[in-house]
């Protein structure tokens, strides 16, 4: 075990058992960072109340029974009963050495792997992805990557909007243009926004077209083969577009992960029937509704989840309930993570509540709404184009890459790069900047999309972290050393070496926490702190010009451990790391 907090927690728990009896062996030792030492155990304060003793007396008894051998170099009781613990330099060095030699860098796999569905991105067919899809796509992919790395069986689910009333007008517009238009890259069909807007315009202005569109919806829902074939053309055109965006963003979603609304269409009636048979769904004002307890309107009236509309049609709630039922009954998942915008919070709370009433969710199956906050412009309002329209995701990435190129030209870099190499680096920097800026803030928080800040090579940004990995690689190139051969042994001789090694040992705990809470910003923040610790090490501890060979070997090993940790962590976030800049 290499995670300092876990090692110390185990030692303190053993001391609690020895001091106060086995019943206290599982007590939370309350391990926290300390400004006076490496870590602090605060368990004496809450424990004193149970024991009816003074906290400082309890702390001193814990210390008396604490096994410090090989791990702890100093223990002090301070204040009312805080236990400050300083780790041994030798233990830090040995555990860092162990992590360096481990392909997982000391990150433990999950004790009880779960089957987890992560639903994210979820664009609509025949519509271009916009800035609103940015966070759900990027955050969801990071969550999926982290959970998979921890050993969980992850099902990536792109719940694409590919069914419903709008497809009547879209199919009819496709027929007006001609089917061959869908196959041409230069056609109006390839511009999904223009295609959708043209279809909508005709639907609103042309009564005959609107009648055709309504009739086409009926045919689609009835499973008419020709209508389904035309619908499939629109789906395939959209998939080509989605995949282009995903490839550019380095997102791991594929066609195999797309399970759109249409997939669950045949399950809607049986889902509704089960809810009716269990007495959960009842008729109210002509619609079939469920009324989960605890949800009321402004006047205190029960809020309904509409299961089937008064006209007999189904809606998002029906599809979401059918999806949960399928995931539980057929896929046998343990956990579902919905990476969806925060405005959908009430919807998911109520849908989950109905699913619990039906017995589809319980102690053995969890559903989590990973709420995604809005993306704001520098004016503090929802990010829009200058004309007030929705910002297309592809155009946003284009601008990020363009600005990254300008910023890249202003920093010291290898002038020998050919045009293709420079373009690849700039693409990685631009995409990495956008992704890290998104992932570095709590997913449920709004954040300001500021190109000048996120593209900077200074501060808490993607380019800064990418440059940190390049800088470490340059040390190995200058020294003619393969990072894989830099194995130490690691010896702690300077405070900056100690600080860096300690930060490296936090990696496992941070990744585990990010996976447990579905909060990638915890990992993003850690990587920035690690890069800062490396900067302190680099500025105070010469590597290639170290005073002797053992010190040089040790510092090269610390460089190698830092490089691997940064690269692994950034990969878990989906941020690319160029070899050179």
XYZ file of C-alpha atoms in Angstrom, residues 2-580:
579
model
C 1.484 3.339 -1.118
C -1.235 5.906 -0.411
C -0.076 7.843 2.693
C -3.597 8.577 3.967
C -4.572 4.906 3.819
C -1.374 3.731 5.485
C -1.715 6.230 8.308
C -5.434 5.489 8.680
C -4.693 1.781 9.122
C -2.015 2.497 11.746
C -4.297 4.852 13.702
C -7.194 2.369 13.571
C -4.899 -0.324 14.987
C -3.933 2.086 17.786
C -7.625 2.789 18.514
C -8.288 -0.930 18.821
C -5.308 -1.411 21.104
C -6.167 1.579 23.277
C -9.952 1.347 23.561
C -10.918 -2.116 22.397
C -11.733 -3.951 19.123
C -15.084 -2.172 18.802
C -13.166 0.963 17.801
C -11.074 -0.738 15.117
C -13.339 0.516 12.327
C -13.697 4.062 13.625
C -12.919 6.816 11.130
C -9.435 8.114 12.097
C -10.306 11.448 10.397
C -7.018 11.820 8.495
C -6.521 15.304 7.064
C -3.616 17.351 5.644
C -1.752 19.282 8.319
C -0.014 22.647 8.189
C 2.328 21.462 10.930
C 3.216 18.010 9.559
C 2.377 15.752 6.616
C -0.942 14.500 7.968
C -3.193 14.973 10.957
C -5.477 12.520 12.775
C -8.447 14.308 14.309
C -10.286 11.289 15.696
C -9.596 12.180 19.343
C -12.115 15.026 19.366
C -15.274 13.080 18.377
C -14.066 9.982 20.255
C -13.603 11.923 23.510
C -17.334 12.626 23.675
C -18.150 8.924 23.445
C -15.549 8.027 26.056
C -16.371 10.913 28.390
C -12.730 11.973 28.520
C -10.688 14.983 27.521
C -9.694 14.981 23.825
C -6.017 15.552 24.562
C -5.919 12.560 26.933
C -7.512 10.411 24.232
C -4.989 11.664 21.669
C -2.039 10.895 23.934
C -3.328 7.362 24.536
C -3.665 6.830 20.802
C -0.072 7.986 20.316
C 1.112 5.618 23.067
C -0.362 2.687 21.142
C 0.609 3.925 17.675
C 3.012 1.762 15.674
C 5.364 4.228 13.965
C 7.944 1.719 12.739
C 9.268 2.300 9.190
C 6.540 4.839 8.350
C 6.313 7.710 10.824
C 9.351 9.719 11.884
C 7.649 12.138 14.295
C 4.350 12.386 16.196
C 3.063 15.412 18.100
C -0.162 16.152 19.914
C -1.206 19.765 19.484
C -4.095 21.967 20.516
C -7.081 20.213 22.092
C -6.115 16.826 20.661
C -4.848 16.975 17.086
C -2.289 14.271 16.267
C 0.307 15.597 13.787
C 2.210 12.901 11.903
C 5.402 13.318 9.877
C 6.250 10.542 7.452
C 9.706 9.037 7.273
C 11.836 10.177 4.322
C 12.902 6.588 3.825
C 9.305 5.365 3.641
C 8.390 8.131 1.173
C 11.339 7.239 -1.046
C 10.623 3.507 -0.915
C 6.938 3.924 -1.747
C 7.694 6.314 -4.605
C 10.181 3.765 -5.930
C 7.506 1.087 -5.672
C 4.964 3.223 -7.544
C 7.492 3.929 -10.302
C 7.955 0.196 -10.832
C 4.202 -0.455 -10.950
C 2.427 -0.209 -14.315
C -0.541 1.329 -12.454
C 1.666 3.796 -10.557
C 0.397 2.456 -7.261
C -3.274 3.066 -8.066
C -5.209 0.157 -6.528
C -7.955 -1.459 -8.590
C -11.465 -1.388 -7.146
C -12.029 -4.001 -4.430
C -15.507 -4.702 -5.774
C -15.657 -3.907 -9.505
C -19.058 -2.772 -10.710
C -20.851 -2.783 -14.023
C -21.415 0.912 -14.666
C -23.320 2.677 -17.432
C -22.063 6.183 -18.158
C -24.564 8.053 -20.322
C -23.071 11.134 -21.922
C -22.884 13.426 -24.936
C -26.352 12.486 -26.282
C -26.722 14.845 -29.265
C -29.760 14.845 -31.539
C -29.836 13.325 -35.007
C -29.941 15.917 -37.814
C -28.693 18.642 -35.488
C -25.144 19.902 -35.044
C -23.544 19.620 -31.647
C -23.317 22.960 -29.871
C -21.542 24.358 -26.836
C -24.188 22.772 -24.607
C -22.829 19.345 -25.617
C -19.254 20.327 -24.777
C -19.351 19.602 -21.067
C -21.569 16.522 -21.182
C -19.226 14.995 -23.767
C -15.907 15.923 -22.159
C -16.883 15.297 -18.534
C -18.692 12.067 -19.350
C -15.723 10.705 -21.258
C -13.366 11.513 -18.371
C -15.670 9.751 -15.913
C -15.805 6.684 -18.177
C -12.012 6.647 -18.564
C -11.406 6.955 -14.819
C -13.899 4.243 -13.875
C -12.460 1.867 -16.477
C -8.926 2.504 -15.184
C -10.112 1.625 -11.682
C -11.239 -1.761 -12.967
C -14.985 -1.258 -13.378
C -16.850 -2.730 -16.334
C -17.889 0.487 -18.070
C -20.654 0.719 -20.656
C -20.403 3.968 -22.578
C -23.919 4.948 -23.636
C -24.546 7.722 -26.141
C -28.303 8.175 -25.685
C -28.792 9.938 -29.009
C -32.075 11.678 -29.742
C -33.100 9.754 -32.862
C -36.874 9.392 -32.562
C -39.947 11.552 -32.309
C -42.158 14.077 -34.041
C -39.455 16.208 -35.775
C -38.426 13.281 -37.961
C -41.572 13.619 -40.022
C -40.515 17.012 -41.342
C -36.855 15.957 -41.627
C -37.660 12.913 -43.761
C -39.966 14.891 -46.025
C -37.309 17.588 -46.464
C -34.791 14.880 -47.336
C -37.156 13.589 -50.031
C -37.544 17.113 -51.414
C -33.759 17.469 -51.691
C -33.227 13.991 -53.058
C -31.702 11.014 -51.262
C -28.387 11.377 -53.068
C -27.881 14.674 -51.243
C -27.129 12.748 -48.069
C -24.181 11.039 -49.717
C -22.522 14.253 -50.892
C -20.193 15.969 -48.440
C -20.947 19.335 -50.037
C -24.713 18.924 -49.778
C -27.094 20.837 -47.563
C -27.616 17.619 -45.600
C -23.991 17.726 -44.446
C -24.726 21.116 -42.831
C -27.048 19.707 -40.217
C -28.027 23.050 -38.738
C -29.068 24.475 -42.102
C -30.856 21.223 -42.944
C -32.882 21.256 -39.732
C -33.700 24.967 -39.985
C -34.845 24.581 -43.604
C -37.118 21.684 -42.645
C -38.544 23.645 -39.724
C -39.112 26.694 -41.917
C -41.045 24.660 -44.474
C -43.091 22.976 -41.749
C -44.184 26.339 -40.370
C -44.788 28.049 -43.728
C -46.166 25.305 -45.961
C -49.421 23.642 -44.846
C -49.108 20.858 -47.422
C -45.575 20.071 -46.262
C -46.748 20.066 -42.642
C -49.499 17.568 -43.490
C -46.959 15.319 -45.221
C -44.668 15.564 -42.210
C -47.422 14.591 -39.764
C -48.369 11.630 -41.913
C -44.726 10.598 -42.064
C -44.499 10.611 -38.255
C -47.404 8.181 -38.106
C -45.669 5.955 -40.653
C -42.408 6.091 -38.728
C -44.012 5.150 -35.435
C -45.910 2.348 -37.170
C -42.642 0.877 -38.438
C -43.194 1.483 -42.141
C -40.117 -0.055 -43.863
C -39.607 2.729 -46.413
C -39.915 5.424 -43.756
C -37.465 3.579 -41.529
C -35.014 3.373 -44.435
C -35.198 7.139 -44.984
C -34.856 7.698 -41.239
C -31.741 5.503 -41.313
C -30.153 7.797 -43.912
C -30.476 10.760 -41.544
C -29.048 8.704 -38.686
C -26.004 7.662 -40.735
C -25.288 11.228 -41.891
C -25.442 12.375 -38.279
C -23.183 9.565 -37.090
C -20.499 10.627 -39.580
C -20.672 14.130 -38.169
C -20.673 12.980 -34.520
C -17.659 10.750 -35.116
C -15.735 13.593 -36.712
C -16.287 15.710 -33.605
C -15.445 12.839 -31.241
C -12.218 12.018 -33.074
C -11.123 15.625 -32.936
C -11.889 15.900 -29.229
C -10.225 12.559 -28.478
C -13.480 11.192 -27.091
C -13.767 7.412 -26.810
C -17.379 7.089 -28.014
C -17.954 4.927 -31.101
C -20.947 3.820 -33.168
C -21.183 0.761 -30.934
C -21.899 3.054 -27.982
C -24.863 4.743 -29.638
C -28.089 3.442 -28.209
C -30.590 6.084 -29.184
C -34.159 6.640 -28.102
C -35.309 4.397 -30.960
C -33.619 1.403 -29.307
C -36.155 1.522 -26.478
C -39.221 2.182 -28.648
C -40.433 -1.430 -28.510
C -40.031 -1.460 -24.713
C -42.234 1.540 -23.980
C -45.598 -0.255 -23.966
C -44.412 -3.078 -21.693
C -42.767 -0.574 -19.342
C -45.994 1.379 -19.076
C -47.968 -1.832 -18.593
C -45.739 -2.881 -15.693
C -46.154 0.508 -14.011
C -49.923 0.205 -14.413
C -50.015 -3.361 -13.073
C -48.108 -2.266 -9.971
C -50.544 0.569 -9.362
C -47.864 3.202 -9.861
C -49.264 4.749 -13.048
C -52.823 6.131 -12.914
C -54.953 8.224 -15.261
C -55.036 11.934 -14.454
C -56.663 14.510 -16.751
C -56.575 11.987 -19.563
C -52.858 11.231 -19.238
C -51.240 8.266 -17.548
C -49.143 9.592 -14.671
C -47.082 8.528 -11.676
C -46.981 10.680 -8.557
C -43.753 9.959 -6.643
C -44.045 11.097 -3.015
C -42.285 14.270 -1.951
C -42.651 16.229 -5.190
C -45.133 19.085 -5.093
C -45.867 22.277 -6.999
C -46.048 25.842 -5.701
C -49.514 25.335 -4.319
C -48.590 22.045 -2.669
C -50.271 19.893 -5.318
C -48.563 16.586 -6.221
C -46.311 16.813 -9.280
C -46.840 14.121 -11.919
C -44.405 12.199 -14.059
C -46.351 11.811 -17.302
C -45.886 8.252 -18.500
C -48.222 8.429 -21.493
C -49.722 11.594 -22.908
C -53.475 12.087 -23.296
C -53.139 11.517 -27.049
C -51.524 8.137 -26.401
C -47.983 9.272 -27.222
C -44.908 8.662 -25.137
C -42.305 11.179 -23.945
C -38.805 11.492 -22.464
C -39.935 10.185 -19.088
C -41.308 7.013 -20.672
C -38.080 6.422 -22.576
C -35.932 7.104 -19.506
C -37.944 4.656 -17.419
C -37.748 1.998 -20.151
C -33.996 2.607 -20.299
C -33.585 2.058 -16.563
C -35.693 -1.085 -16.722
C -33.601 -2.451 -19.613
C -30.326 -1.670 -17.878
C -31.424 -3.442 -14.718
C -33.266 -6.434 -16.188
C -31.130 -7.089 -19.271
C -27.698 -5.524 -18.720
C -27.665 -6.174 -14.947
C -25.794 -2.987 -14.114
C -24.803 -1.917 -10.607
C -24.641 1.794 -11.256
C -25.903 4.333 -13.772
C -24.257 7.736 -14.212
C -26.223 10.305 -16.212
C -23.950 13.131 -17.380
C -26.677 15.603 -18.249
C -27.257 19.328 -17.736
C -28.249 20.617 -14.296
C -31.598 21.998 -15.567
C -32.742 18.379 -15.899
C -32.251 17.771 -12.171
C -35.937 17.657 -11.201
C -36.744 15.411 -14.157
C -34.167 12.829 -13.104
C -35.058 13.034 -9.426
C -38.656 12.202 -10.263
C -37.832 9.520 -12.827
C -35.454 7.845 -10.349
C -38.155 8.031 -7.684
C -40.659 6.277 -9.973
C -38.025 3.654 -10.828
C -37.525 3.025 -7.101
C -41.292 2.677 -6.644
C -41.248 0.053 -9.412
C -38.383 -1.816 -7.763
C -35.932 -1.192 -10.603
C -33.653 0.883 -8.400
C -32.751 -0.187 -4.885
C -29.859 -0.837 -2.560
C -28.144 -2.986 -5.194
C -28.525 -0.572 -8.134
C -27.696 3.133 -7.956
C -28.567 5.939 -10.353
C -26.634 9.207 -10.215
C -27.275 12.446 -12.065
C -23.851 14.031 -12.634
C -25.241 17.528 -13.073
C -23.451 19.686 -15.632
C -23.385 23.458 -15.155
C -23.747 25.983 -17.954
C -20.925 27.404 -20.072
C -20.836 31.197 -19.789
C -19.262 33.879 -21.920
C -16.929 36.500 -20.489
C -20.009 38.670 -19.931
C -21.277 36.146 -17.386
C -24.221 35.087 -19.570
C -24.883 31.815 -21.424
C -22.255 31.572 -24.170
C -23.722 32.768 -27.488
C -22.531 33.916 -30.874
C -22.336 37.653 -31.492
C -25.642 37.366 -33.304
C -27.160 35.729 -30.235
C -27.263 32.214 -31.673
C -26.010 28.919 -30.287
C -22.265 28.376 -30.586
C -21.435 25.342 -32.744
C -19.032 22.976 -31.046
C -16.910 22.520 -34.185
C -16.490 26.282 -34.592
C -15.520 26.641 -30.960
C -12.772 24.022 -31.356
C -11.596 25.692 -34.578
C -11.127 28.976 -32.758
C -9.370 27.293 -29.841
C -6.844 25.697 -32.208
C -6.321 28.970 -34.067
C -5.640 30.815 -30.822
C -3.407 27.979 -29.604
C -1.268 28.444 -32.722
C -0.781 32.135 -31.940
C 0.089 31.389 -28.302
C 2.444 28.580 -29.316
C 4.419 30.884 -31.604
C 5.045 33.226 -28.666
C 6.738 30.667 -26.408
C 10.205 29.125 -26.823
C 9.798 26.015 -28.966
C 11.625 23.788 -31.394
C 11.941 25.807 -34.619
C 12.753 22.693 -36.673
C 9.164 21.447 -36.774
C 7.691 21.050 -40.235
C 4.205 22.369 -40.965
C 2.466 19.056 -40.307
C 4.197 18.542 -36.949
C 3.403 22.090 -35.852
C -0.232 21.637 -36.891
C -0.531 18.423 -34.855
C 0.992 20.092 -31.786
C -1.238 23.145 -32.076
C -4.310 20.928 -32.499
C -3.371 19.023 -29.325
C -2.797 22.259 -27.414
C -6.070 23.832 -28.550
C -8.161 20.746 -27.807
C -6.311 20.123 -24.541
C -6.899 23.713 -23.456
C -10.651 23.457 -23.996
C -10.924 20.083 -22.265
C -8.790 20.933 -19.237
C -10.575 24.261 -18.703
C -13.851 22.375 -18.604
C -12.584 19.557 -16.399
C -10.771 21.781 -13.906
C -14.017 23.153 -12.449
C -16.645 21.220 -10.501
C -19.010 19.671 -13.023
C -22.129 21.210 -11.474
C -20.633 24.709 -11.481
C -21.057 27.271 -14.226
C -17.783 28.388 -15.728
C -16.630 31.213 -17.952
C -15.331 30.182 -21.363
C -12.364 32.543 -21.722
C -9.996 31.721 -24.589
C -7.247 34.045 -23.319
C -7.133 32.298 -19.961
C -7.486 28.686 -21.104
C -4.929 28.924 -23.946
C -2.232 30.419 -21.699
C 0.934 28.410 -21.035
C 0.963 29.824 -17.498
C -1.345 29.064 -14.589
C -3.910 26.332 -14.135
C -4.364 25.434 -17.803
C -4.069 22.487 -20.152
C -1.155 24.022 -22.103
C 0.786 24.534 -18.853
C 0.442 20.847 -17.983
C 1.219 19.721 -21.508
C 4.334 21.887 -21.483
C 5.334 20.382 -18.133
C 5.419 16.890 -19.668
C 7.398 18.181 -22.660
C 9.900 19.876 -20.364
C 10.508 16.620 -18.486
C 10.946 14.709 -21.740
C 13.501 17.285 -22.882
C 15.614 16.526 -19.793
C 15.827 12.881 -20.781
C 16.653 13.772 -24.396
C 19.443 16.120 -23.298
C 20.831 13.499 -20.964
C 20.547 10.720 -23.529
C 18.469 8.683 -21.094
C 15.380 6.608 -21.785
C 12.717 7.490 -19.164
C 11.879 3.791 -18.892
C 15.432 3.065 -17.716
C 15.392 5.772 -15.020
C 14.684 3.508 -12.066
C 16.712 5.117 -9.313
C 17.091 4.125 -6.542
C 15.181 7.118 -5.172
C 16.690 8.849 -2.165
C 15.220 11.914 -0.446
C 17.896 14.523 0.225
C 16.191 17.879 -0.365
C 12.880 19.326 0.804
C 11.783 19.855 -2.817
C 12.433 16.170 -3.570
C 10.364 15.223 -0.536
C 7.480 17.494 -1.541
C 7.429 16.075 -5.068
C 7.568 12.454 -3.907
C 4.756 13.026 -1.408
C 2.581 14.573 -4.086
C 3.266 11.611 -6.376
C 2.014 9.254 -3.677
C -1.352 11.044 -3.595
C -2.189 9.947 -7.152
C -3.964 6.715 -6.222
C -6.217 8.328 -3.624
C -7.165 11.150 -5.983
C -8.056 8.835 -8.881
C -10.121 6.631 -6.567
C -11.988 9.631 -5.196
C -12.607 11.065 -8.663
C -14.123 7.739 -9.705
C -16.208 7.307 -6.581
C -17.693 10.812 -6.753
C -17.702 11.115 -10.577
C -15.790 14.390 -10.205
C -12.911 14.645 -12.690
C -12.032 18.140 -11.437
C -10.387 16.507 -8.420
C -7.881 14.796 -10.721
C -7.443 17.953 -12.820
C -6.603 19.981 -9.709
C -4.182 17.339 -8.458
C -2.258 17.302 -11.747
C -1.779 21.068 -11.539
C -0.481 20.724 -7.974
C 1.884 17.965 -9.114
C 3.218 20.162 -11.923
C 3.800 22.947 -9.400
C 5.642 20.551 -7.091
C 7.794 19.493 -10.025
C 8.588 23.136 -10.805
C 9.815 23.589 -7.220
C 11.925 20.452 -7.578
C 13.324 21.507 -10.965
C 14.297 24.960 -9.694
C 16.040 23.660 -6.578
C 17.444 20.282 -7.539
C 19.758 20.050 -10.590
C 19.117 16.792 -12.413
C 21.642 16.276 -15.203
C 24.203 18.347 -13.275
C 23.544 16.699 -9.936
C 26.555 16.631 -7.563
C 27.046 12.859 -7.852
C 25.779 9.853 -9.793
C 23.467 8.418 -7.081
C 21.750 11.802 -6.735
C 21.483 12.129 -10.515
C 19.955 8.645 -10.777
C 17.501 9.406 -7.981
C 16.394 12.694 -9.520
C 16.002 11.160 -12.961
C 13.756 8.524 -11.355
C 11.666 11.284 -9.772
C 11.420 12.936 -13.198
C 10.311 9.641 -14.729
C 7.683 9.085 -12.027
C 6.361 12.613 -12.514
C 6.231 12.238 -16.288
C 4.331 8.964 -16.096
C 1.907 10.306 -13.502
C 1.191 13.495 -15.436
C 0.793 11.637 -18.729
C -1.432 8.967 -17.161
C -3.557 11.524 -15.344
C -3.988 13.699 -18.420
C -4.905 10.628 -20.462
C -7.607 9.776 -17.910
C -8.973 13.268 -18.535
C -8.671 12.788 -22.296
C -6.093 15.579 -22.623
C -3.391 14.793 -25.248
C 0.291 15.178 -24.386
C 2.612 16.043 -27.303
C 6.075 14.506 -27.241
C 7.721 17.823 -28.121
